[in-house]
Amino acid sequence: MQIQFKATRRVEQGTGASRRLRRAGQIPGIIYGADKDVEALSLDHNELYHLLKKETFHASVLVIDFE
């Protein structure tokens, strides 16, 4: 099963930038691995919160749609 959710690429990194994102209802994150470049992103807190409550989320392939 696949679960899709939206993410936004981000340029700013660091403690201050992460705090600003969290205050705006976003979650800072980083994707890495598979011999690809590191990708900094932000996710919507409410969307991810509701997805985490679903049991199938924890055994699914996650597909990220970048805006």
Coordinates of N, CA, C and O in Angstrom, one line a residue:
M1 N 0.8 -1.2 0.0 CA 0.0 0.0 0.0 C 0.9 1.2 0.0 O 1.9 1.3 0.6
Q2 N 0.4 2.3 -0.7 CA 1.2 3.5 -0.8 C 0.4 4.6 -0.1 O -0.9 4.7 -0.3
I3 N 1.0 5.5 0.6 CA 0.4 6.7 1.2 C 1.1 7.9 0.7 O 2.3 8.0 0.7
Q4 N 0.3 8.8 0.1 CA 0.9 10.1 -0.4 C 0.6 11.2 0.5 O -0.4 11.3 1.1
F5 N 1.6 12.1 0.6 CA 1.5 13.3 1.4 C 2.3 14.4 0.7 O 3.3 14.1 0.0
K6 N 2.0 15.7 1.0 CA 2.7 16.8 0.4 C 3.8 17.3 1.3 O 3.8 17.2 2.5
A7 N 4.9 17.8 0.6 CA 6.0 18.4 1.3 C 6.5 19.5 0.4 O 6.2 19.6 -0.7
T8 N 7.2 20.4 1.1 CA 7.8 21.6 0.4 C 9.3 21.6 0.6 O 9.8 21.4 1.8
R9 N 10.0 21.8 -0.4 CA 11.5 21.9 -0.3 C 11.8 23.2 0.5 O 11.2 24.2 0.3
R10 N 12.8 23.1 1.3 CA 13.2 24.3 2.1 C 14.7 24.6 1.9 O 15.5 23.7 1.7
V11 N 15.0 25.9 1.9 CA 16.4 26.3 1.7 C 17.0 26.6 3.1 O 18.2 26.2 3.3
E12 N 16.3 27.3 3.9 CA 16.9 27.6 5.2 C 17.0 26.4 6.2 O 16.1 25.6 6.2
Q13 N 18.1 26.4 6.9 CA 18.3 25.3 7.8 C 18.8 25.9 9.1 O 19.3 27.0 9.1
G14 N 18.8 25.1 10.1 CA 19.3 25.6 11.4 C 18.2 25.6 12.5 O 17.0 25.5 12.2
T15 N 18.6 25.9 13.7 CA 17.6 25.9 14.8 C 16.6 27.0 14.6 O 15.4 26.7 14.8
G16 N 17.0 28.2 14.3 CA 16.0 29.3 14.1 C 15.0 29.0 13.0 O 13.8 29.3 13.2
A17 N 15.5 28.5 11.9 CA 14.6 28.2 10.8 C 13.6 27.1 11.1 O 12.4 27.2 10.8
S18 N 14.1 26.1 11.9 CA 13.2 25.0 12.3 C 12.1 25.5 13.3 O 11.0 25.1 13.2
R19 N 12.5 26.4 14.2 CA 11.5 27.0 15.1 C 10.5 27.8 14.4 O 9.3 27.7 14.7
R20 N 10.9 28.6 13.4 CA 9.9 29.3 12.6 C 8.9 28.4 11.9 O 7.7 28.7 11.9
L21 N 9.4 27.3 11.4 CA 8.5 26.4 10.7 C 7.5 25.8 11.7 O 6.4 25.6 11.4
R22 N 8.0 25.4 12.8 CA 7.1 24.7 13.8 C 6.1 25.7 14.3 O 4.9 25.3 14.5
R23 N 6.4 27.0 14.5 CA 5.4 28.0 14.9 C 4.4 28.2 13.8 O 3.2 28.5 14.1
A24 N 4.7 27.9 12.5 CA 3.8 28.0 11.4 C 3.0 26.8 11.1 O 2.3 26.7 10.1
G25 N 3.2 25.7 12.0 CA 2.4 24.5 11.8 C 3.1 23.5 10.9 O 2.4 22.7 10.3
Q26 N 4.4 23.7 10.7 CA 5.1 22.8 9.8 C 6.1 22.0 10.6 O 6.4 22.3 11.7
I27 N 6.6 20.9 10.0 CA 7.6 20.0 10.6 C 8.8 20.0 9.7 O 8.7 19.6 8.5
P28 N 10.0 20.4 10.2 CA 11.2 20.3 9.3 C 11.6 18.8 9.2 O 11.5 18.0 10.2
G29 N 12.2 18.5 8.1 CA 12.7 17.1 7.9 C 13.8 17.0 6.9 O 14.0 18.0 6.1
I30 N 14.4 15.9 6.8 CA 15.5 15.7 5.8 C 15.3 14.2 5.3 O 15.1 13.3 6.1
I31 N 15.4 14.1 4.0 CA 15.4 12.8 3.4 C 16.8 12.5 2.9 O 17.4 13.3 2.2
Y32 N 17.4 11.3 3.1 CA 18.7 10.9 2.6 C 18.7 9.5 2.4 O 17.9 8.7 2.9
G33 N 19.7 9.0 1.6 CA 19.9 7.6 1.4 C 19.8 7.3 -0.1 O 19.6 8.2 -1.0
A34 N 20.0 6.0 -0.5 CA 19.9 5.5 -1.8 C 20.8 6.3 -2.8 O 20.5 6.5 -3.9
D35 N 22.0 6.6 -2.3 CA 23.0 7.3 -3.1 C 22.5 8.5 -3.8 O 22.9 8.9 -4.9
K36 N 21.6 9.3 -3.2 CA 21.1 10.5 -3.7 C 21.4 11.7 -2.8 O 21.8 11.5 -1.6
D37 N 21.3 12.9 -3.3 CA 21.6 14.1 -2.5 C 20.6 14.2 -1.3 O 19.5 13.8 -1.4
V38 N 21.1 14.8 -0.3 CA 20.2 15.1 0.9 C 19.2 16.2 0.5 O 19.5 17.1 -0.2
E39 N 17.9 16.0 0.9 CA 16.8 16.8 0.5 C 16.2 17.4 1.8 O 15.6 16.6 2.6
A40 N 16.3 18.7 2.0 CA 15.6 19.3 3.2 C 14.2 19.6 2.8 O 13.9 20.1 1.7
L41 N 13.2 19.4 3.7 CA 11.8 19.6 3.4 C 11.1 20.0 4.6 O 11.6 19.9 5.7
S42 N 9.9 20.5 4.4 CA 8.9 20.7 5.5 C 7.6 20.0 5.2 O 7.2 20.0 4.0
L43 N 7.0 19.5 6.2 CA 5.7 18.8 6.1 C 4.7 19.5 6.9 O 5.0 20.1 7.9
D44 N 3.4 19.4 6.5 CA 2.3 19.9 7.3 C 2.1 19.1 8.5 O 1.9 17.9 8.4
H45 N 2.1 19.7 9.7 CA 1.9 19.0 10.9 C 0.6 18.2 11.0 O 0.5 17.1 11.4
N46 N -0.5 18.9 10.7 CA -1.8 18.3 10.8 C -2.0 17.1 9.9 O -2.5 16.0 10.3
E47 N -1.5 17.2 8.7 CA -1.6 16.1 7.7 C -0.9 14.9 8.2 O -1.4 13.8 8.2
L48 N 0.4 15.1 8.7 CA 1.2 14.0 9.2 C 0.6 13.4 10.5 O 0.6 12.2 10.6
Y49 N 0.1 14.3 11.3 CA -0.5 13.8 12.6 C -1.6 12.8 12.3 O -1.7 11.8 13.0
H50 N -2.5 13.2 11.4 CA -3.6 12.3 11.1 C -3.2 11.0 10.4 O -3.8 10.0 10.6
L51 N -2.2 11.1 9.5 CA -1.7 9.9 8.9 C -1.0 8.9 9.9 O -1.2 7.7 9.8
L52 N -0.3 9.5 10.9 CA 0.3 8.6 11.9 C -0.7 7.8 12.7 O -0.4 6.8 13.3
K53 N -1.9 8.3 12.8 CA -2.9 7.6 13.6 C -3.5 6.4 12.9 O -4.1 5.6 13.5
K54 N -3.3 6.3 11.6 CA -3.7 5.2 10.8 C -2.7 4.0 11.0 O -1.5 4.2 10.8
E55 N -3.2 2.9 11.3 CA -2.4 1.7 11.5 C -1.6 1.3 10.2 O -0.5 0.9 10.2
T56 N -2.2 1.5 9.0 CA -1.6 1.2 7.8 C -0.4 2.0 7.4 O 0.5 1.7 6.7
F57 N -0.3 3.2 8.0 CA 0.8 4.2 7.8 C 2.1 3.5 8.1 O 3.1 3.7 7.4
H58 N 2.2 2.8 9.2 CA 3.4 2.2 9.7 C 3.9 1.0 8.9 O 5.1 0.6 9.1
A59 N 3.1 0.5 7.9 CA 3.6 -0.6 7.1 C 3.4 -0.3 5.6 O 3.1 -1.2 4.8
S60 N 3.5 1.0 5.3 CA 3.2 1.4 3.9 C 4.4 2.1 3.3 O 5.3 2.6 4.0
V61 N 4.4 2.2 2.0 CA 5.4 2.9 1.2 C 5.0 4.3 1.2 O 3.8 4.6 0.8
L62 N 5.8 5.3 1.6 CA 5.4 6.7 1.6 C 5.9 7.3 0.3 O 7.0 7.2 -0.1
V63 N 5.0 8.1 -0.3 CA 5.2 8.8 -1.6 C 5.1 10.3 -1.3 O 4.0 10.7 -0.8
I64 N 6.1 11.0 -1.5 CA 6.1 12.5 -1.2 C 5.9 13.3 -2.4 O 6.7 13.1 -3.4
D65 N 4.9 14.1 -2.4 CA 4.6 15.0 -3.5 C 5.2 16.4 -3.2 O 4.7 17.0 -2.2
F66 N 6.2 16.8 -3.9 CA 6.8 18.1 -3.6 C 6.0 19.2 -4.3 O 5.6 19.1 -5.4
E67 N 5.8 20.3 -3.6 CA 5.0 21.4 -4.1 C 6.0 22.4 -4.7 O 7.1 22.6 -4.3

